[in-house]
Short mmCIF file of C-alpha atoms and ligand atoms in Angstrom, two decimals:
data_model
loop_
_atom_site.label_atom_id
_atom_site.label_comp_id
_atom_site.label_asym_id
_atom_site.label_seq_id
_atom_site.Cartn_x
_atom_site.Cartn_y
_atom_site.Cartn_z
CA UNK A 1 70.35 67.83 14.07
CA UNK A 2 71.55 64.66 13.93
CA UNK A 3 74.18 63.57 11.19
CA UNK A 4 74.37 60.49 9.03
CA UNK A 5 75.19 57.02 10.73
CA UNK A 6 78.27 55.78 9.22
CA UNK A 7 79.35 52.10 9.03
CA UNK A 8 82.75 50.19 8.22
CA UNK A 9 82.75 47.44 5.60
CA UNK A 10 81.33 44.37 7.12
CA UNK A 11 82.05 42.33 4.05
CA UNK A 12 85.12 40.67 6.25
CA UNK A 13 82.93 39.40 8.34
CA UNK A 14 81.50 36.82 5.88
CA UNK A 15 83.23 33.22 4.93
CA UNK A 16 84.44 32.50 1.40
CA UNK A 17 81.27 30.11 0.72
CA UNK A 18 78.79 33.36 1.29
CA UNK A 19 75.62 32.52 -0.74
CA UNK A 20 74.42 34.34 -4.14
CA UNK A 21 71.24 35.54 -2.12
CA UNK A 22 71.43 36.42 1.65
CA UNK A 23 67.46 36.59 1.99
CA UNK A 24 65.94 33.99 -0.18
CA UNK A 25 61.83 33.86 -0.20
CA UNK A 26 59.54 31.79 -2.35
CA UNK A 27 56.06 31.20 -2.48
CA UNK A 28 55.01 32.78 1.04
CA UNK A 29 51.59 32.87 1.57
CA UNK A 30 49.90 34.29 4.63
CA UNK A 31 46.39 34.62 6.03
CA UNK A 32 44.25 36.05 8.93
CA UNK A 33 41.26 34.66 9.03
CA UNK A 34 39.87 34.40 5.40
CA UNK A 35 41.49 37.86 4.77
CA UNK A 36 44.84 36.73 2.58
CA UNK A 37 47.23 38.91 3.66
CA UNK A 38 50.23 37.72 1.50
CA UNK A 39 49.87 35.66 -1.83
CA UNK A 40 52.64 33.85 -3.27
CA UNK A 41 55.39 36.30 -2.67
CA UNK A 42 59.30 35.33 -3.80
CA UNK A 43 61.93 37.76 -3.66
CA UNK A 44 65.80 37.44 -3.21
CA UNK A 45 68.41 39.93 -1.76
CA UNK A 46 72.37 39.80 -2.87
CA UNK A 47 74.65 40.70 -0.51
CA UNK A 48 75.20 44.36 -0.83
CA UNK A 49 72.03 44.80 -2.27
CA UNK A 50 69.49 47.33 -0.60
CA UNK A 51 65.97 46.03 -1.82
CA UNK A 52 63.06 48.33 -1.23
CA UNK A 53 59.29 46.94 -1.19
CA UNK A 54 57.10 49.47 -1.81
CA UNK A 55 52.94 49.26 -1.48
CA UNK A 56 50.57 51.25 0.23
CA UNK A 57 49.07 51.04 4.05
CA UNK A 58 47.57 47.16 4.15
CA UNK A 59 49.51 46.02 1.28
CA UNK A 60 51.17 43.39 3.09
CA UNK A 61 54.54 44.65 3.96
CA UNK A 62 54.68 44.38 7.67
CA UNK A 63 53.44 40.96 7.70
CA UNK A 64 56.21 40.06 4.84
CA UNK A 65 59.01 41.15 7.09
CA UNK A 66 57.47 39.39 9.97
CA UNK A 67 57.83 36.13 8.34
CA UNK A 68 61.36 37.24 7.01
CA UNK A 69 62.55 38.07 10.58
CA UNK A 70 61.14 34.65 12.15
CA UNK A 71 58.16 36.88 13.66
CA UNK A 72 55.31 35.28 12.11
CA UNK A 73 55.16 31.53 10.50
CA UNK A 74 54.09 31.51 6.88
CA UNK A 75 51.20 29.53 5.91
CA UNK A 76 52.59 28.06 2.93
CA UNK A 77 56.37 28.95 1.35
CA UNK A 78 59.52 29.47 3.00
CA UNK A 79 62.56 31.94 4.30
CA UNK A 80 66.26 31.44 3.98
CA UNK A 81 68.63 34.01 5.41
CA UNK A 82 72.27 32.86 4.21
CA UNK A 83 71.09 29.67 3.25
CA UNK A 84 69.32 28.65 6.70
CA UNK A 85 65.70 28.34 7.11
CA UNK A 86 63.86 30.77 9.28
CA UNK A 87 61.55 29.73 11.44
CA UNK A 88 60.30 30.79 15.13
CA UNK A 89 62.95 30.78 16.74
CA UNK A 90 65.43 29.32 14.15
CA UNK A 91 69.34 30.13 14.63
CA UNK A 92 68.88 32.11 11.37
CA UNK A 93 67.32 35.17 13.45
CA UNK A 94 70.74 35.57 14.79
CA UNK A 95 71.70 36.51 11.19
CA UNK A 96 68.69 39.28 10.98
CA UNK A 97 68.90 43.42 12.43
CA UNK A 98 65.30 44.31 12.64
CA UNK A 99 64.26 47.56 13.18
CA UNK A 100 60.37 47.81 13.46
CA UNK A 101 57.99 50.57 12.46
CA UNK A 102 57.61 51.81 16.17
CA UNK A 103 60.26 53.16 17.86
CA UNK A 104 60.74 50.48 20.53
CA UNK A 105 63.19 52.06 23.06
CA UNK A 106 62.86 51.87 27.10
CA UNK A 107 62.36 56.51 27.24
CA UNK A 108 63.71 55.98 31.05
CA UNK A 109 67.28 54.25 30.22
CA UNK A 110 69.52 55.85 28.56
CA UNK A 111 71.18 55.32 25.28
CA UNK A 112 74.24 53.47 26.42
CA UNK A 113 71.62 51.33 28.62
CA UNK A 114 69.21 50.63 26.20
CA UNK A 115 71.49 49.49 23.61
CA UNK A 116 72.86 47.19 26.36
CA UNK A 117 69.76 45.75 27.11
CA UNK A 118 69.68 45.16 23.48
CA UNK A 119 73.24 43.71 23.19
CA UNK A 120 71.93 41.35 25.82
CA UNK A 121 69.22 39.81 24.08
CA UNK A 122 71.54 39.27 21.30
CA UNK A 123 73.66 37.23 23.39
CA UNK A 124 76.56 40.00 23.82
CA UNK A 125 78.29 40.06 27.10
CA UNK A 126 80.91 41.45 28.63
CA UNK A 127 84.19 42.82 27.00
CA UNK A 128 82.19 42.08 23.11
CA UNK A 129 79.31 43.98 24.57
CA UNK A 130 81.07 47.19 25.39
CA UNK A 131 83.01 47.32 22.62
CA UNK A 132 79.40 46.65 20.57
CA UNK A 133 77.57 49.43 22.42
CA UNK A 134 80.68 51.96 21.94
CA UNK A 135 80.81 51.00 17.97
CA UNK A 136 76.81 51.77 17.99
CA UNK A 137 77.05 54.95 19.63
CA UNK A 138 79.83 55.99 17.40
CA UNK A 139 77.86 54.80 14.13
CA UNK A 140 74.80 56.75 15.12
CA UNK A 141 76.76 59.83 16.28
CA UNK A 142 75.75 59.64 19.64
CA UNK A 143 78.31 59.24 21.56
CA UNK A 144 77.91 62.61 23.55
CA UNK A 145 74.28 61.58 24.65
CA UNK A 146 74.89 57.65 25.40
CA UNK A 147 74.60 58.70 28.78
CA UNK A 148 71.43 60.64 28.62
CA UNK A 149 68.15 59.27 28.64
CA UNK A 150 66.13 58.68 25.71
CA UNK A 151 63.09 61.00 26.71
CA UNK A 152 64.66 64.19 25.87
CA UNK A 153 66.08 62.77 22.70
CA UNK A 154 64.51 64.35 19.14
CA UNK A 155 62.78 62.19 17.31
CA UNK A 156 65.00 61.44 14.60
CA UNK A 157 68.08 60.61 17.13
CA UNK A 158 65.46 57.72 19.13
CA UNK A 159 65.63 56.69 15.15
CA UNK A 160 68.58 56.59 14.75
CA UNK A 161 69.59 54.97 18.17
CA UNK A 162 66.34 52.16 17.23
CA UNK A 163 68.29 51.26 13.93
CA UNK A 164 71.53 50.98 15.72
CA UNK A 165 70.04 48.67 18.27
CA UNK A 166 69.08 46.42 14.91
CA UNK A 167 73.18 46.57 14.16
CA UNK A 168 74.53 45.82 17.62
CA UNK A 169 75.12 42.11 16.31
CA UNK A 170 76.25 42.80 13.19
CA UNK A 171 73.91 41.11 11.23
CA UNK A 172 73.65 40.12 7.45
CA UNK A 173 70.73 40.86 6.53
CA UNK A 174 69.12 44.41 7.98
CA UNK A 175 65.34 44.97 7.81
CA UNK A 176 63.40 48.58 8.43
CA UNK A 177 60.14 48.84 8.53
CA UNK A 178 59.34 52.21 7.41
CA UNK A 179 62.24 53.65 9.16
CA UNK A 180 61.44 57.31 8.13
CA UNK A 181 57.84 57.88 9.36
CA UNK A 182 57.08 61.05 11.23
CA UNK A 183 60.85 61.94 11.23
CA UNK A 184 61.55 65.62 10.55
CA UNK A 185 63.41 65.82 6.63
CA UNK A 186 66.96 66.43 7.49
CA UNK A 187 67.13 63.40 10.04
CA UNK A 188 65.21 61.70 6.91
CA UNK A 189 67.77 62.45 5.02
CA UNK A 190 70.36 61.67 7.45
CA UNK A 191 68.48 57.68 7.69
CA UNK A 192 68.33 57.49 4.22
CA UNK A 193 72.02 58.02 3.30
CA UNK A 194 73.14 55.60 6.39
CA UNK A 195 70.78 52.98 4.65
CA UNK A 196 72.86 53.50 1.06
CA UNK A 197 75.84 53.20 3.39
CA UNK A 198 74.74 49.81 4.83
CA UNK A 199 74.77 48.35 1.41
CA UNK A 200 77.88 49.94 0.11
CA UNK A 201 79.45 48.10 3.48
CA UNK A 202 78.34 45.16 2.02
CA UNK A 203 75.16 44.64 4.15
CA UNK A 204 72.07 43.03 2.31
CA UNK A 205 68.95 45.97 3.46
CA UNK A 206 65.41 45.01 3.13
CA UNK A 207 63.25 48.42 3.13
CA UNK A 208 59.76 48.73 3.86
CA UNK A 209 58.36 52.23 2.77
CA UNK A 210 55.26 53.99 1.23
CA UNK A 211 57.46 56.90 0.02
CA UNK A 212 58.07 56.51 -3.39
CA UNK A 213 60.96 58.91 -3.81
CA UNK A 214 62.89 57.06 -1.03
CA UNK A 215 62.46 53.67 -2.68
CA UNK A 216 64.08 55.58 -6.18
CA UNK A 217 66.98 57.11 -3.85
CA UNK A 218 68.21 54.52 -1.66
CA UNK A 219 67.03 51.21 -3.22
CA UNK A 220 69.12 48.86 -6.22
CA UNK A 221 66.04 46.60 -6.89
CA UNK A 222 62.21 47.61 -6.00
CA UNK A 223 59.23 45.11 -5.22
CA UNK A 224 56.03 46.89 -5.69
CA UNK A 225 53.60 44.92 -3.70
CA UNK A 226 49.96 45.32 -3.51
CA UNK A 227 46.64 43.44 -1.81
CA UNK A 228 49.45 40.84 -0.44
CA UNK A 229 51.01 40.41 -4.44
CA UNK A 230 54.02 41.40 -5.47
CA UNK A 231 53.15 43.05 -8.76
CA UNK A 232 56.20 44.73 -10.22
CA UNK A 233 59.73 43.99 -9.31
CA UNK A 234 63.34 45.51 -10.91
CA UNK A 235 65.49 48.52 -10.86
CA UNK A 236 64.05 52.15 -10.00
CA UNK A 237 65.08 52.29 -14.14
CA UNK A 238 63.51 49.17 -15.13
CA UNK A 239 60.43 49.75 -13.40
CA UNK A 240 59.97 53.11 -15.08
CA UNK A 241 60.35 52.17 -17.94
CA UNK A 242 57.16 50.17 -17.70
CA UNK A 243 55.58 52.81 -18.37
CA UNK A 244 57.17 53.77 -21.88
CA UNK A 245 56.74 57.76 -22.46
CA UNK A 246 53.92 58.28 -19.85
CA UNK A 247 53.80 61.81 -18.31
CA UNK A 248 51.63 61.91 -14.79
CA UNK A 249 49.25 65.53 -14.79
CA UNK A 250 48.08 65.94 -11.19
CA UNK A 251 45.96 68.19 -10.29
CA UNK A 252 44.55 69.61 -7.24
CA UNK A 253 41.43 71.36 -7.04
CA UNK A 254 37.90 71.23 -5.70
CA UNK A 255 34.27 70.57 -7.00
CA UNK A 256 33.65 66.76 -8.17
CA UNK A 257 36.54 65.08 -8.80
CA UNK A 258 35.62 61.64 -9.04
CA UNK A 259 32.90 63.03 -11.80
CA UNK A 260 36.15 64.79 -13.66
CA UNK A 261 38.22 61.82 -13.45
CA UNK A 262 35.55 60.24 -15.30
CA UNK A 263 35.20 62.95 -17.84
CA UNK A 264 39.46 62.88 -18.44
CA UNK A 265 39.03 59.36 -18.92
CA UNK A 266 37.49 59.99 -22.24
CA UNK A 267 39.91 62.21 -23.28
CA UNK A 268 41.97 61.41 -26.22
CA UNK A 269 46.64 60.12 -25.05
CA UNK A 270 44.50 60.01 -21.24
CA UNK A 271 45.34 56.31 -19.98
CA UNK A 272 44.63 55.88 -16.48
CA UNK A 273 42.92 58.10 -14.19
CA UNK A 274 42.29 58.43 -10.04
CA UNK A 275 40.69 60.49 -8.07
CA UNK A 276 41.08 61.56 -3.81
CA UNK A 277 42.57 63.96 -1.28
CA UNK A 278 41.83 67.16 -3.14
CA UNK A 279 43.71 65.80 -6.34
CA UNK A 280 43.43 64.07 -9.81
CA UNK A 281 46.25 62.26 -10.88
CA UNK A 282 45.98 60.97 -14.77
CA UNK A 283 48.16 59.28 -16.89
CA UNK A 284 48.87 60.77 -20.28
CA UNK A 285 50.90 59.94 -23.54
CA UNK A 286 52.03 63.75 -23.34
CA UNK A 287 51.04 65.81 -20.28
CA UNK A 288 51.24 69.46 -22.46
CA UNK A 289 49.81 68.24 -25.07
CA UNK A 290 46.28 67.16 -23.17
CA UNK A 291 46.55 69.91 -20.75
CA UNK A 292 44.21 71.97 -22.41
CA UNK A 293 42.01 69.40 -23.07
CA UNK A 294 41.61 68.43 -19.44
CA UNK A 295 41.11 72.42 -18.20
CA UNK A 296 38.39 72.79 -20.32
CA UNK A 297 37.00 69.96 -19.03
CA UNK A 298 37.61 71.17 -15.76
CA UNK A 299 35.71 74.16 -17.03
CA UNK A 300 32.75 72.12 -18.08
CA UNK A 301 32.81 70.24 -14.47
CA UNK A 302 32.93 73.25 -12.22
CA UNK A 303 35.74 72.26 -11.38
CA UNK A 304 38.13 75.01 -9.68
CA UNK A 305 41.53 73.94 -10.34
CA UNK A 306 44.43 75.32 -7.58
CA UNK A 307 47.48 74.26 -9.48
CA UNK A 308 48.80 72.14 -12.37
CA UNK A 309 51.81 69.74 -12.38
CA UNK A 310 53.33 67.84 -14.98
CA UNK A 311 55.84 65.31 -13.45
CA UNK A 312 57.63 62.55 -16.13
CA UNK A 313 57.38 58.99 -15.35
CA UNK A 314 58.56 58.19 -11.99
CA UNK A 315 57.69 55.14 -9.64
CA UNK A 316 54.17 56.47 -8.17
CA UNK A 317 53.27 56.96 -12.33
CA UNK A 318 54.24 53.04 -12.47
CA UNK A 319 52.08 52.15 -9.47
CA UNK A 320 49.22 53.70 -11.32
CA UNK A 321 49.81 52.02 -14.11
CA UNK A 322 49.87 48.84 -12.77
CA UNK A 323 47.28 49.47 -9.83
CA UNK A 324 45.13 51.91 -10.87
CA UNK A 325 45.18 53.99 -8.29
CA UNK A 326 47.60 56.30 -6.65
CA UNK A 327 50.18 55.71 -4.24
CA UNK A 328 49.36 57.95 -1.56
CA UNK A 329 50.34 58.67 1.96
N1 ATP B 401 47.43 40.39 13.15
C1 ATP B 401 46.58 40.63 12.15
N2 ATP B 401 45.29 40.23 12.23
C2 ATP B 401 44.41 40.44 11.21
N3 ATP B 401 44.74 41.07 10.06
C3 ATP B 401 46.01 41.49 9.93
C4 ATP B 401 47.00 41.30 10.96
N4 ATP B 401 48.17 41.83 10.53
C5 ATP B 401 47.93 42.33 9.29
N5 ATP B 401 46.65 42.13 8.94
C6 ATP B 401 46.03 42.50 7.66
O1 ATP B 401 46.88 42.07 6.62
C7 ATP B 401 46.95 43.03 5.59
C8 ATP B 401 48.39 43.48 5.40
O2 ATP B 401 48.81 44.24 6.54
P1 ATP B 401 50.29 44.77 6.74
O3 ATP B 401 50.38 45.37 8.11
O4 ATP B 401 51.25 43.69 6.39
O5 ATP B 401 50.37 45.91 5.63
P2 ATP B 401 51.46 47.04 5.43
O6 ATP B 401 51.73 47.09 3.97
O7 ATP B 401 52.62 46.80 6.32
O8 ATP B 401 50.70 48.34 5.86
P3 ATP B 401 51.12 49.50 6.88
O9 ATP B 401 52.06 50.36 6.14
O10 ATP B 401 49.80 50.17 7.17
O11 ATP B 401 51.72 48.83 8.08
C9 ATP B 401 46.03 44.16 5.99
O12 ATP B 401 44.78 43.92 5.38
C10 ATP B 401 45.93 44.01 7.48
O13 ATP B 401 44.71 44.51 7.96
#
């Protein structure tokens, strides 16, 4: 496998005027047609500060970062990245590492000449370029394969080399888009701890992801967005804590579930309730307490129950607090 990417402190890099917030957004608004896509969302990032925004599929998070990175013009609000305005095209992309949701590496080339071809569109040439492409290979630990091509890499090493093309220009402000999709879990692992080490260098990290136990490992502050809103925003802690003394009771089983959703509903310390995949997730004042409550209800259903969990509030219990409804995969 594939170790951790490790990174020197970049903080040198920066002048002595360095703004409060490297990524500054307020107010963007976005539409596709008469679907609104993004609604009045404003979020800041400190340097340092790794800043995860969390939402299910169609939330709105790719099309946030697009307008972050300069990939897509907002409809109404605006982007500053270190106090410049990004646009289409604006100077300020120079200031951006963006590492989309696909892989987007040429399988043919390898390593060393992908990240050159890379270096090039950032403007890198010669003697800066080589030195660029070496310090990449090194951060990713992949020096021993820059010279092989990236169709017999593993998955998680193509990851790894598609964030490192994001840092070949050392930029201030690095965005991932899901970064740990369909990676096996140790090179997961592996991502996650080289985005903590990112920040920790000094780097401000903007983190798209679905997975709520990466957004409570890796991320300072936490966005939850939802249908295009931002909804929820603070520490992992903070956010929790939204949620007061809630336990989460999830259940999987079979028989009608949306029909025993219904019937927990009416159970007495039962707050929220959802239904889907094979599972019922509720919300409860105090998950042991209800539990026998809820199995005879199960009872009363036909409902055959394959296993019980009682998890204490965590960030997919806020989510259904504030959505109703589940943050699944
Ligand atoms: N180019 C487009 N044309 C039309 N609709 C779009 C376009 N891009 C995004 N959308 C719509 O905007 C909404 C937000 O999509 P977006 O891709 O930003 O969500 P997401 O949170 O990144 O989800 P995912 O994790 O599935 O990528 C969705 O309803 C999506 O269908």
């Amino acid at each position: 496998m594939d170790g951790a990417l490790t990174l020197t402190d970049t903080r040198s890099d920066r002048g002595a005027d360095t703004p409060a917030a490297v990524l500054d957004c307020a107010g963007l608004t976005r539409s596709f047609g008469d679907r609104l896509a993004i609604d009045d969302v404003s979020l800041r990032i400190a340097p340092g500060e790794t800043y995860g925004l969390l939402g299910p599929n169609g939330a709105g998070k790719s099309t946030t970062i697009r307008m972050v990175c300069g990939l897509l013009t907002a409809d109404a609000g605006t982007v500053t990245v270190a106090g410049l305005p990004m646009t289409p095209g604006a100077p300020a992309r120079a200031l951006v590492g963006y590492v989309p949701q696909d892989v987007a590496l040429y399988p043919d080339l390898t390593a060393r000449e992908n990240l050159r071809f890379f270096g090039h569109m950032y403007r890198l040439r010669g003697k800066q370029l080589a030195e660029r492409v070496a310090e990449v290979l090194d951060l990713t630990g992949l020096t021993d394969r820059g010279g092989d091509r990236v169709e017999s890499f593993s998955g998680g090493m193509r990851r790894r080399l598609n964030i490192g093309a994001a840092l070949l220009h050392r930029p201030t402000l690095l965005v991932l888009d899901e970064p740990t999709v369909g990676v096996d879990p140790q090179s997961r692992h592996a991502i996650l701890d080289s985005v903590r080490a990112f920040g920790a260098a000094g780097m401000a990290v903007l983190y798209t992801t679905h997975y709520m136990e990466e957004a409570e490992r890796i991320c300072d502050r936490v966005g939850i967005i939802d249908h295009g809103k931002l909804i929820a925003e603070g520490t992992p802690r903070e956010l929790v804590a939204q949620v007061a003394e809630r336990d989460r009771v999830e259940l999987t089983a079979t028989g009608n579930l949306p029909g025993f959703a219904t019937a927990c509903a009416a159970l007495t310390g039962v707050t929220h309730t959802d239904s889907g995949d094979g599972m019922v997730t509720l919300l409860v004042e105090d998950g042991r307490a209800v539990l026998p409550a809820v199995l005879d209800a199960a009872e009363r259903a036909d409902i055959a129950v394959r296993s019980v969990q009682v998890v204490e509030p965590d960030l997919e219990s806020v989510f259904l607090h504030l959505t109703g409804t589940s943050l699944r995969e």
